[in-house]
Coordinates of C-alpha atoms in Angstrom, one line a residue:
M1147 CA 114.2 159.1 142.6
M1148 CA 113.0 162.7 142.8
S1149 CA 109.3 163.4 142.5
F1150 CA 108.2 164.5 139.1
L1151 CA 105.0 166.4 139.3
A1152 CA 104.1 169.4 137.2
S1153 CA 106.8 169.8 134.6
K1154 CA 107.6 171.6 131.4
V1155 CA 108.8 170.0 128.2
T1156 CA 111.7 171.8 126.7
S1157 CA 112.4 169.7 123.7
S1158 CA 110.8 166.7 122.0
I1159 CA 111.7 163.6 120.1
P1160 CA 111.3 164.0 116.3
T1161 CA 109.3 161.5 114.3
S1162 CA 111.3 158.3 114.0
N1163 CA 111.4 155.9 111.0
G1164 CA 108.0 154.5 111.8
G1165 CA 106.8 151.2 113.3
A1166 CA 105.0 150.7 116.5
T1167 CA 106.8 151.4 119.8
H1168 CA 106.1 150.2 123.3
E1169 CA 106.9 151.8 126.7
D1170 CA 109.6 149.2 127.2
D1171 CA 111.4 150.6 124.2
F1172 CA 112.1 153.8 126.1
I1173 CA 114.1 154.8 129.1
E1174 CA 113.4 157.9 131.2
A1175 CA 115.3 159.2 134.2
V1176 CA 116.5 162.3 136.0
V1177 CA 120.0 163.1 134.8
C1178 CA 120.9 166.4 136.6
Q1179 CA 119.6 169.6 138.1
E1180 CA 118.7 172.5 135.9
A1181 CA 121.2 174.6 137.8
D1182 CA 124.0 172.2 136.7
I1183 CA 124.1 173.6 133.2
G1184 CA 124.4 177.3 132.4
E1185 CA 123.5 179.3 129.3
N1186 CA 125.5 178.4 126.2
Q1187 CA 126.9 175.4 127.9
M1188 CA 127.0 171.6 127.1
K1189 CA 126.9 168.8 129.7
Q1190 CA 127.3 165.1 129.1
V1191 CA 125.0 163.0 131.3
E1192 CA 124.4 159.3 131.8
L1193 CA 121.1 157.8 130.9
G1194 CA 120.8 154.1 131.7
E1195 CA 123.7 152.4 129.9
G1196 CA 124.1 155.3 127.4
K1197 CA 125.1 158.9 127.4
V1198 CA 123.3 162.1 126.3
L1199 CA 124.5 165.6 125.5
L1200 CA 122.5 168.3 127.1
V1201 CA 122.8 171.8 125.6
R1202 CA 121.3 175.1 126.9
Q1203 CA 120.9 177.9 124.5
N1204 CA 118.5 180.9 124.5
G1205 CA 117.1 179.6 127.8
K1206 CA 116.1 176.2 126.2
L1207 CA 117.4 172.8 127.1
S1208 CA 117.9 170.2 124.4
A1209 CA 119.2 166.7 124.4
I1210 CA 120.9 164.9 121.6
G1211 CA 123.3 162.0 121.0
S1212 CA 126.7 162.4 122.7
K1213 CA 129.1 161.2 120.1
C1214 CA 129.8 162.4 116.5
S1215 CA 128.3 160.0 114.0
H1216 CA 131.4 160.1 111.9
Y1217 CA 134.2 158.5 114.1
G1218 CA 132.6 158.8 117.6
A1219 CA 134.3 161.9 119.1
M1220 CA 132.7 163.1 122.3
L1221 CA 130.8 166.2 121.3
V1222 CA 130.9 167.8 124.8
T1223 CA 134.7 168.4 124.0
G1224 CA 133.7 170.2 120.7
A1225 CA 132.7 173.7 119.8
L1226 CA 129.2 175.0 120.6
G1227 CA 128.0 177.5 118.0
E1228 CA 124.7 179.2 117.5
G1229 CA 122.2 176.4 117.3
R1230 CA 124.7 173.6 116.6
V1231 CA 127.7 171.7 118.0
R1232 CA 130.8 171.0 116.0
C1233 CA 132.9 167.8 116.4
P1234 CA 136.4 168.6 117.7
W1235 CA 138.1 166.0 115.5
H1236 CA 136.9 166.5 112.0
G1237 CA 134.5 169.5 112.0
A1238 CA 131.1 167.8 111.5
C1239 CA 128.1 169.9 112.8
F1240 CA 124.8 168.8 114.4
N1241 CA 121.7 170.9 115.2
V1242 CA 121.3 171.0 119.0
E1243 CA 117.5 170.8 118.8
T1244 CA 117.0 168.2 116.1
G1245 CA 120.3 166.3 116.0
D1246 CA 120.3 166.8 112.1
I1247 CA 123.8 166.8 110.5
E1248 CA 124.5 170.2 108.9
D1249 CA 128.1 170.0 108.1
F1250 CA 130.4 167.1 107.5
P1251 CA 132.1 164.5 107.4
G1252 CA 129.7 161.6 108.2
M1253 CA 126.3 160.4 106.9
D1254 CA 124.0 160.0 109.9
S1255 CA 122.3 162.6 112.1
L1256 CA 122.1 162.2 115.9
P1257 CA 119.1 161.1 117.9
C1258 CA 117.1 163.8 119.6
Y1259 CA 115.6 163.1 123.1
R1260 CA 112.7 164.6 125.0
V1261 CA 113.8 166.9 128.0
T1262 CA 111.4 167.9 130.8
V1263 CA 112.2 170.1 133.8
G1264 CA 110.3 169.5 137.1
D1265 CA 109.2 172.1 139.6
A1266 CA 112.2 171.3 141.8
G1267 CA 114.5 171.9 138.8
E1268 CA 115.1 168.2 138.1
V1269 CA 116.0 167.5 134.4
K1270 CA 114.5 164.3 133.1
V1271 CA 115.4 162.9 129.7
R1272 CA 113.4 160.3 127.8
A1273 CA 115.1 158.3 125.0
K1274 CA 114.5 155.3 122.8
R1275 CA 116.8 152.6 124.0
S1276 CA 117.9 151.6 120.5
E1277 CA 118.9 155.2 119.6
L1278 CA 120.8 155.5 122.9
A1279 CA 122.8 152.4 122.0
T1280 CA 123.6 153.3 118.4
N1281 CA 123.9 157.1 118.9
K1282 CA 122.9 157.5 115.3
R1283 CA 119.7 158.4 113.4
T1284 CA 118.9 158.2 109.7
R1285 CA 116.6 160.8 108.6
L1286 CA 113.2 159.9 107.0
M1287 CA 113.3 159.6 103.3
A1288 CA 110.6 160.4 100.7
K1289 CA 109.4 157.5 98.5
R1290 CA 109.3 157.5 94.7
E1291 CA 105.9 158.4 93.4
A1292 CA 104.8 157.1 90.0
Q1293 CA 103.2 160.3 88.9
D1294 CA 106.4 162.3 89.5
E1295 CA 108.2 162.1 86.2
R1296 CA 111.1 164.2 87.1
T1297 CA 114.6 162.7 86.9
Y1298 CA 117.6 164.1 88.9
V1299 CA 120.9 162.7 87.9
V1300 CA 123.9 162.7 90.2
I1301 CA 127.2 162.2 88.3
G1302 CA 130.0 160.9 90.6
G1303 CA 129.8 158.3 93.3
G1304 CA 132.2 159.9 95.9
P1305 CA 131.0 161.4 99.3
S1306 CA 129.6 164.5 97.5
G1307 CA 127.4 162.6 95.1
A1308 CA 126.3 160.1 97.8
T1309 CA 125.3 163.0 100.1
C1310 CA 123.4 164.8 97.3
A1311 CA 121.4 161.8 96.4
E1312 CA 120.4 161.0 100.0
T1313 CA 119.6 164.6 100.7
L1314 CA 117.2 164.8 97.8
R1315 CA 115.2 162.0 99.3
Q1316 CA 115.5 163.5 102.9
E1317 CA 114.1 166.8 101.6
G1318 CA 111.1 165.3 100.0
F1319 CA 112.0 164.6 96.3
T1320 CA 109.7 162.0 94.9
G1321 CA 111.0 161.7 91.3
R1322 CA 113.7 159.5 89.9
V1323 CA 117.2 159.8 91.5
V1324 CA 120.0 158.2 89.6
L1325 CA 123.6 158.0 91.1
I1326 CA 126.3 157.2 88.6
N1327 CA 129.7 156.0 89.9
K1328 CA 132.7 155.4 87.7
E1329 CA 134.2 153.0 90.3
P1330 CA 132.7 149.5 90.4
C1331 CA 131.7 149.8 94.1
L1332 CA 129.3 151.8 96.3
P1333 CA 130.5 155.2 97.7
Y1334 CA 133.0 154.7 100.5
D1335 CA 135.2 156.6 103.1
R1336 CA 137.9 157.6 100.7
V1337 CA 140.1 159.2 103.3
K1338 CA 141.3 155.7 104.4
V1339 CA 142.9 155.0 101.0
S1340 CA 146.3 156.5 101.8
K1341 CA 146.0 156.3 105.7
T1342 CA 144.9 152.7 106.0
M1343 CA 145.7 150.7 102.9
D1344 CA 144.6 147.4 104.4
M1345 CA 141.1 148.9 104.6
N1346 CA 138.1 146.6 104.4
L1347 CA 136.0 148.1 101.6
E1348 CA 132.7 146.6 102.9
K1349 CA 133.2 148.2 106.3
C1350 CA 134.1 151.5 104.7
L1351 CA 130.9 151.9 102.6
L1352 CA 128.9 155.0 103.4
R1353 CA 125.7 153.1 102.7
T1354 CA 124.7 149.6 101.8
Q1355 CA 123.0 148.5 98.6
Q1356 CA 119.9 147.7 100.7
F1357 CA 119.9 151.3 101.8
Y1358 CA 119.8 152.6 98.2
D1359 CA 117.2 150.0 97.3
D1360 CA 115.0 150.8 100.2
N1361 CA 115.0 154.5 99.4
E1362 CA 114.7 154.0 95.6
I1363 CA 118.0 155.6 94.6
E1364 CA 119.2 153.9 91.4
V1365 CA 122.9 153.3 91.6
M1366 CA 124.9 152.6 88.5
L1367 CA 128.3 151.2 89.3
G1368 CA 131.4 150.9 87.1
T1369 CA 129.6 153.4 84.7
E1370 CA 131.1 156.5 83.3
V1371 CA 129.4 159.5 81.7
T1372 CA 131.0 160.2 78.4
Q1373 CA 129.0 163.2 77.3
L1374 CA 126.5 165.8 78.7
D1375 CA 124.1 167.6 76.4
G1376 CA 123.1 170.7 78.3
A1377 CA 120.6 171.9 75.7
G1378 CA 118.9 168.5 75.2
R1379 CA 119.1 167.7 78.9
E1380 CA 120.7 164.3 78.3
I1381 CA 123.7 162.3 79.4
T1382 CA 125.4 159.5 77.5
L1383 CA 127.1 156.6 79.4
D1384 CA 130.0 154.5 78.3
N1385 CA 127.7 151.6 77.8
G1386 CA 125.7 153.6 75.2
Y1387 CA 122.8 154.2 77.5
K1388 CA 121.3 157.7 77.5
I1389 CA 119.4 159.3 80.3
R1390 CA 117.2 162.4 80.0
F1391 CA 117.4 164.6 83.1
D1392 CA 115.5 167.6 84.6
K1393 CA 118.4 168.6 86.9
A1394 CA 121.9 167.3 87.5
Y1395 CA 124.6 167.5 90.0
I1396 CA 128.2 166.8 89.0
A1397 CA 130.8 165.8 91.5
T1398 CA 133.2 163.7 89.5
G1399 CA 136.2 164.6 91.6
S1400 CA 139.8 164.2 90.5
K1401 CA 142.3 161.6 89.3
P1402 CA 145.9 161.3 90.5
R1403 CA 148.5 162.9 88.3
R1404 CA 150.9 160.5 86.6
P1405 CA 153.9 162.4 85.5
P1406 CA 155.5 161.7 82.1
I1407 CA 158.4 159.8 83.5
D1408 CA 160.4 157.5 81.2
G1409 CA 159.4 153.9 82.0
A1410 CA 156.7 154.7 84.5
S1411 CA 153.8 153.6 82.3
D1412 CA 155.4 150.3 81.3
L1413 CA 156.2 148.9 84.8
R1414 CA 154.2 147.1 87.4
N1415 CA 154.6 148.4 91.0
V1416 CA 154.5 152.0 89.8
C1417 CA 151.3 153.1 91.6
V1418 CA 149.0 156.0 92.6
L1419 CA 146.7 156.2 95.6
R1420 CA 143.2 157.4 94.9
T1421 CA 140.8 154.4 95.0
A1422 CA 140.3 151.4 97.3
E1423 CA 141.6 149.2 94.5
D1424 CA 144.8 151.3 94.4
A1425 CA 145.3 150.9 98.2
K1426 CA 144.7 147.2 97.9
Q1427 CA 147.3 146.8 95.1
V1428 CA 149.9 148.7 97.1
N1429 CA 149.2 146.9 100.4
A1430 CA 149.5 143.5 98.7
Q1431 CA 153.1 144.3 97.7
L1432 CA 154.4 145.3 101.0
S1433 CA 156.8 143.0 102.8
P1434 CA 159.8 143.4 105.1
D1435 CA 162.3 143.1 102.2
K1436 CA 160.8 145.7 100.0
K1437 CA 162.1 149.2 99.3
V1438 CA 159.5 151.9 98.7
V1439 CA 160.1 155.2 96.9
I1440 CA 157.4 157.9 97.1
L1441 CA 157.4 160.9 94.7
G1442 CA 155.7 163.9 96.4
T1443 CA 155.5 165.4 99.8
S1444 CA 151.8 165.9 99.7
F1445 CA 149.4 164.6 102.4
I1446 CA 148.8 161.5 100.3
G1447 CA 152.6 160.9 99.9
L1448 CA 153.3 161.4 103.6
E1449 CA 150.3 159.3 104.8
A1450 CA 151.5 156.5 102.5
A1451 CA 155.1 156.8 103.9
A1452 CA 153.8 156.7 107.5
Y1453 CA 151.7 153.6 106.7
C1454 CA 154.5 151.8 104.9
V1455 CA 157.6 152.5 106.9
N1456 CA 157.2 149.8 109.6
K1457 CA 156.1 147.2 107.1
V1458 CA 159.1 147.4 104.6
A1459 CA 162.9 147.6 104.6
K1460 CA 163.1 151.3 103.6
V1461 CA 160.9 154.2 102.6
T1462 CA 162.3 157.2 100.7
V1463 CA 160.3 160.3 99.9
I1464 CA 161.4 162.5 97.0
G1465 CA 160.4 166.1 97.2
R1466 CA 160.7 169.0 94.7
G1467 CA 161.1 171.5 97.6
A1468 CA 163.0 171.5 100.9
I1469 CA 160.1 171.2 103.3
P1470 CA 157.1 168.9 103.2
L1471 CA 153.6 170.5 103.7
K1472 CA 155.0 173.9 103.5
E1473 CA 152.1 175.2 101.4
S1474 CA 149.6 173.9 104.0
F1475 CA 151.3 174.4 107.3
G1476 CA 154.2 176.8 106.8
D1477 CA 158.0 176.4 107.2
A1478 CA 158.3 175.7 110.9
I1479 CA 155.6 173.1 111.2
G1480 CA 156.7 171.4 107.9
K1481 CA 160.2 171.1 109.2
R1482 CA 159.0 169.6 112.5
V1483 CA 156.8 167.1 110.5
M1484 CA 159.9 166.2 108.5
E1485 CA 161.8 165.6 111.7
L1486 CA 159.0 163.3 113.0
F1487 CA 159.2 161.2 109.8
Q1488 CA 163.0 161.0 110.0
E1489 CA 162.7 159.9 113.7
K1490 CA 160.5 157.1 112.5
G1491 CA 163.0 156.0 109.8
V1492 CA 161.6 157.7 106.7
E1493 CA 164.4 159.1 104.4
F1494 CA 163.9 162.3 102.4
V1495 CA 165.6 163.5 99.2
T1496 CA 164.8 167.2 98.7
H1497 CA 165.1 169.5 95.7
S1498 CA 164.8 166.5 93.5
G1499 CA 162.5 164.4 91.3
I1500 CA 162.4 161.2 89.4
K1501 CA 163.9 161.2 85.9
R1502 CA 163.1 157.6 84.9
C1503 CA 161.9 154.3 86.3
I1504 CA 164.2 151.3 85.5
G1505 CA 162.6 147.9 85.3
E1506 CA 163.4 144.2 84.9
A1507 CA 160.8 141.7 83.6
G1508 CA 158.2 144.5 83.7
T1509 CA 158.7 145.3 87.3
V1510 CA 160.4 148.5 88.6
K1511 CA 163.7 147.8 90.2
Q1512 CA 165.3 151.3 90.5
V1513 CA 164.5 155.0 90.0
E1514 CA 166.9 157.5 88.6
L1515 CA 166.7 161.0 90.2
T1516 CA 167.1 164.2 88.3
D1517 CA 170.8 164.4 89.4
G1518 CA 171.5 160.9 88.2
T1519 CA 171.4 159.2 91.6
L1520 CA 170.0 155.7 91.4
L1521 CA 167.8 154.3 94.2
D1522 CA 166.6 150.8 94.6
A1523 CA 162.8 150.6 94.4
D1524 CA 160.5 147.6 94.6
I1525 CA 157.4 149.8 94.8
C1526 CA 157.2 153.5 93.5
I1527 CA 154.2 155.6 94.6
F1528 CA 153.3 158.9 92.9
G1529 CA 151.7 161.4 95.2
I1530 CA 152.1 164.7 93.4
G1531 CA 148.6 166.0 93.0
S1532 CA 145.7 165.5 90.7
T1533 CA 143.8 166.6 87.7
L1534 CA 140.0 167.0 87.5
Y1535 CA 137.5 164.7 85.8
T1536 CA 135.6 167.1 83.6
E1537 CA 136.7 166.2 80.1
F1538 CA 133.3 164.8 79.3
L1539 CA 131.8 168.4 79.7
E1540 CA 133.4 169.5 76.5
N1541 CA 130.6 170.9 74.2
S1542 CA 128.1 170.5 77.0
G1543 CA 127.2 174.2 77.3
I1544 CA 129.0 174.3 80.7
T1545 CA 131.9 176.6 80.9
V1546 CA 135.1 174.8 82.1
N1547 CA 138.2 176.6 83.3
R1548 CA 141.6 175.8 82.0
N1549 CA 142.4 173.8 85.1
G1550 CA 139.3 171.7 84.6
S1551 CA 137.3 173.3 87.3
V1552 CA 133.8 174.8 86.8
N1553 CA 132.6 178.1 88.2
T1554 CA 129.5 178.2 90.4
D1555 CA 127.4 180.8 92.1
Q1556 CA 126.8 180.8 95.8
Y1557 CA 124.1 178.1 95.2
L1558 CA 126.6 175.8 93.3
E1559 CA 124.7 176.3 90.1
T1560 CA 126.7 176.5 86.8
N1561 CA 126.2 178.9 83.9
L1562 CA 123.7 176.2 82.7
A1563 CA 120.5 176.5 84.6
G1564 CA 119.5 173.4 86.6
V1565 CA 123.1 172.0 86.5
Y1566 CA 125.1 172.1 89.7
V1567 CA 128.7 171.1 90.5
G1568 CA 130.5 170.4 93.7
G1569 CA 133.5 168.8 95.4
D1570 CA 137.0 168.9 93.8
I1571 CA 135.7 170.3 90.5
A1572 CA 133.8 173.3 91.8
N1573 CA 135.4 176.7 91.8
A1574 CA 132.9 177.9 94.4
P1575 CA 132.5 180.8 96.9
V1576 CA 134.2 180.2 100.3
H1577 CA 132.4 181.9 103.1
S1578 CA 135.4 182.2 105.3
N1579 CA 137.4 183.6 102.4
E1580 CA 135.1 186.7 102.2
G1581 CA 133.0 184.9 99.5
A1582 CA 135.9 184.6 97.0
P1583 CA 135.8 181.4 94.9
A1584 CA 138.3 178.6 95.2
T1585 CA 138.8 175.0 94.1
I1586 CA 139.3 172.9 97.2
G1587 CA 139.7 169.2 97.3
H1588 CA 138.6 168.5 100.9
Y1589 CA 136.4 165.5 101.8
P1590 CA 134.1 167.3 104.3
L1591 CA 133.6 170.3 101.9
A1592 CA 132.7 167.8 99.1
Q1593 CA 129.9 166.4 101.3
Y1594 CA 128.7 169.8 102.3
H1595 CA 128.5 170.8 98.6
G1596 CA 126.4 167.7 98.0
R1597 CA 123.9 168.8 100.7
I1598 CA 123.8 172.4 99.5
A1599 CA 123.4 171.5 95.9
A1600 CA 120.4 169.1 96.7
L1601 CA 118.6 171.8 98.7
N1602 CA 119.0 174.2 95.8
M1603 CA 118.0 171.6 93.2
L1604 CA 114.7 171.4 95.1
G1605 CA 114.2 175.1 95.1
K1606 CA 115.1 175.5 98.8
S1607 CA 117.3 178.4 98.3
T1608 CA 120.4 177.9 100.5
P1609 CA 123.6 179.8 99.9
L1610 CA 127.0 178.3 100.7
K1611 CA 128.6 179.1 104.1
A1612 CA 131.7 177.0 103.4
V1613 CA 134.5 176.9 106.0
P1614 CA 137.1 174.5 104.8
F1615 CA 138.2 172.0 107.4
F1616 CA 140.7 169.1 106.9
W1617 CA 142.9 166.8 108.9
T1618 CA 145.6 164.2 108.7
V1619 CA 147.0 161.7 111.1
L1620 CA 150.8 161.1 111.0
F1621 CA 152.3 158.5 113.3
G1622 CA 149.4 158.9 115.7
K1623 CA 149.5 162.7 115.8
S1624 CA 146.3 164.4 114.5
F1625 CA 146.9 167.7 112.6
R1626 CA 143.8 169.8 111.9
Y1627 CA 143.5 172.9 109.7
C1628 CA 140.6 175.3 109.1
G1629 CA 140.5 178.2 106.6
Y1630 CA 141.9 179.1 103.3
G1631 CA 144.5 181.3 101.6
T1632 CA 148.2 182.1 101.4
P1633 CA 149.5 183.6 104.6
E1634 CA 152.1 186.4 104.9
E1635 CA 153.0 185.3 108.4
V1636 CA 152.6 182.3 110.8
I1637 CA 152.3 182.7 114.5
I1638 CA 152.7 179.6 116.6
D1639 CA 151.5 179.3 120.2
G1640 CA 152.6 176.3 122.2
D1641 CA 155.4 173.7 122.0
L1642 CA 156.2 172.8 118.4
Q1643 CA 158.9 170.3 119.4
A1644 CA 156.4 168.4 121.5
L1645 CA 153.8 168.7 118.7
K1646 CA 151.4 170.5 120.9
F1647 CA 150.6 173.8 119.3
V1648 CA 148.1 176.2 117.6
A1649 CA 149.3 178.0 114.5
F1650 CA 147.6 181.2 113.2
Y1651 CA 148.0 182.1 109.6
I1652 CA 148.0 185.8 109.0
G1653 CA 146.9 187.2 105.6
K1654 CA 146.6 190.7 104.2
A1655 CA 145.7 193.5 106.5
G1656 CA 146.5 191.3 109.5
R1657 CA 143.5 189.0 109.0
V1658 CA 143.6 185.5 110.4
I1659 CA 142.8 183.4 107.3
G1660 CA 143.5 180.0 108.8
M1661 CA 144.4 178.0 111.9
S1662 CA 146.1 174.6 112.5
S1663 CA 146.7 172.6 115.6
C1664 CA 148.2 169.4 117.0
Q1665 CA 147.1 168.0 120.4
R1666 CA 145.2 171.2 121.1
D1667 CA 141.6 170.2 120.4
P1668 CA 139.0 171.7 120.0
V1669 CA 140.6 175.0 119.1
V1670 CA 140.5 174.5 115.3
A1671 CA 136.8 173.4 115.5
Q1672 CA 136.1 176.6 117.6
F1673 CA 137.8 178.7 114.9
A1674 CA 135.7 177.0 112.3
E1675 CA 132.5 177.8 114.1
Y1676 CA 133.7 181.3 114.8
S1677 CA 134.4 181.8 111.1
S1678 CA 131.1 180.2 110.1
Q1679 CA 129.3 183.0 112.0
G1680 CA 130.9 185.6 109.9
K1681 CA 133.3 186.7 112.6
V1682 CA 136.9 187.7 111.7
L1683 CA 140.0 187.5 113.8
H1684 CA 143.0 189.8 113.3
K1685 CA 146.6 189.6 114.4
S1686 CA 145.9 192.3 117.0
D1687 CA 143.3 190.0 118.6
L1688 CA 146.0 187.4 119.4
S1689 CA 148.0 189.6 121.8
P1690 CA 148.6 189.3 124.6
N1691 CA 146.4 186.2 124.8
P1692 CA 146.2 184.4 121.5
L1693 CA 143.1 182.4 122.7
A1694 CA 141.2 185.3 124.2
W1695 CA 138.6 185.1 121.4
L1696 CA 137.4 181.7 122.6
P1697 CA 133.9 181.5 124.1
A1698 CA 133.7 181.7 127.8
Q1699 CA 132.5 178.1 128.2
S1700 CA 135.6 176.6 126.8

């Protein structure tokens, strides 16, 4: 091994979760030469039996975990922004100096390792063996203090509420934290509901009950808030219990829309997909002899169709329009997605809807379409959007819009001081949409809202810098999208037929308002990072090279 004499420390390991450590708990070795990594570059190196991500920015070397803490994507293939790296798959962001998670999805931060550079330019990294193995780090949490009589209530046990409650403790709040969840289970990874209906709920939990107990976060499951008294600072639960609060965060999310279709409410096997229990019920009914009819060409409808098609006799998707996902991806990509589904055996009926569900012995047997056509159906799934859970805010003092959303400022605070909202129900400013407000139901954005709300509840003034990012996986193909708005033009670069493309969504004045891709990672993550820095692309920037705006290291 190279000699290691006089050296300089370029980054250090943050305080861990306590407990005595011994030298055997660590590994230290030379991983490369300083000349091997240039300014604004990332390099994945091996350390013992693990891997480390080296980053050089502003002349400083840092070392953090190599994989995203969400689903394990290699971050070296992601997008390097100013002071952070963004996951190429789902857009989560991590601080390159501390490893702290700054944007989502995911719950855990990354470990941060000590880096030293010797006189001969040898780069040495020292890491705790356990963190190298897990590639995850849970941030230190404050403990409840008896003399702190404040109560902060989090209403909604989805990813947004869970992130808010946890962030309060991470950022030093020592009062009472109460997390109220209408579902009878701990917060879980909800994106799996329509993608993987055979999900194991226990394995999908964001945190265990032990985690909440250890960090003194009170979790009330199967409990609904029925009223909020803004003036009296009090909430009423469906069990009659009342809780006084000092500040509150509301992230109650949405519920699937059940259309007023004749017979639908009276028959078993007419389902929606929102919760883990919904997924369990649908999955239990699937068998090779069943025929499934899905109403709606939304992401949920198509994900359900993709999951079901090789498990049943037939899947038919009913759509009001001619092209699925047109509103999200545009005509050309929507048509190609439709072809992909048809290649896999999914049938479509377009320009149609369901007039009534016909049953026998309380179970759906057929559906009648709007033109009178009858389709056999053993299972009928509605995937036609959702409505917002905000009815309990009536007479609360909080202004609720006609669609059920709630306006916020750039700090997610409502018109009622000390009460914040986020996730699906928030009509909040979007950084990449020139600060204009929007109501967006994306999983990562909901988590981001939870973090920002917690910081502002604690007086750590932090404005939103939201850049919407979402994804779907259809028959093994990952589609990603970043941005927001209705385009006037879509420019596609690549091979759409081979589903290997990047699409640019052009808005008013030629501004690129969004980008999608398939099999072209990490370009959407790079656009998300580009947008988060306040930069704007225009149509003119895409010619002659549509990717000329990408940073040099990519």
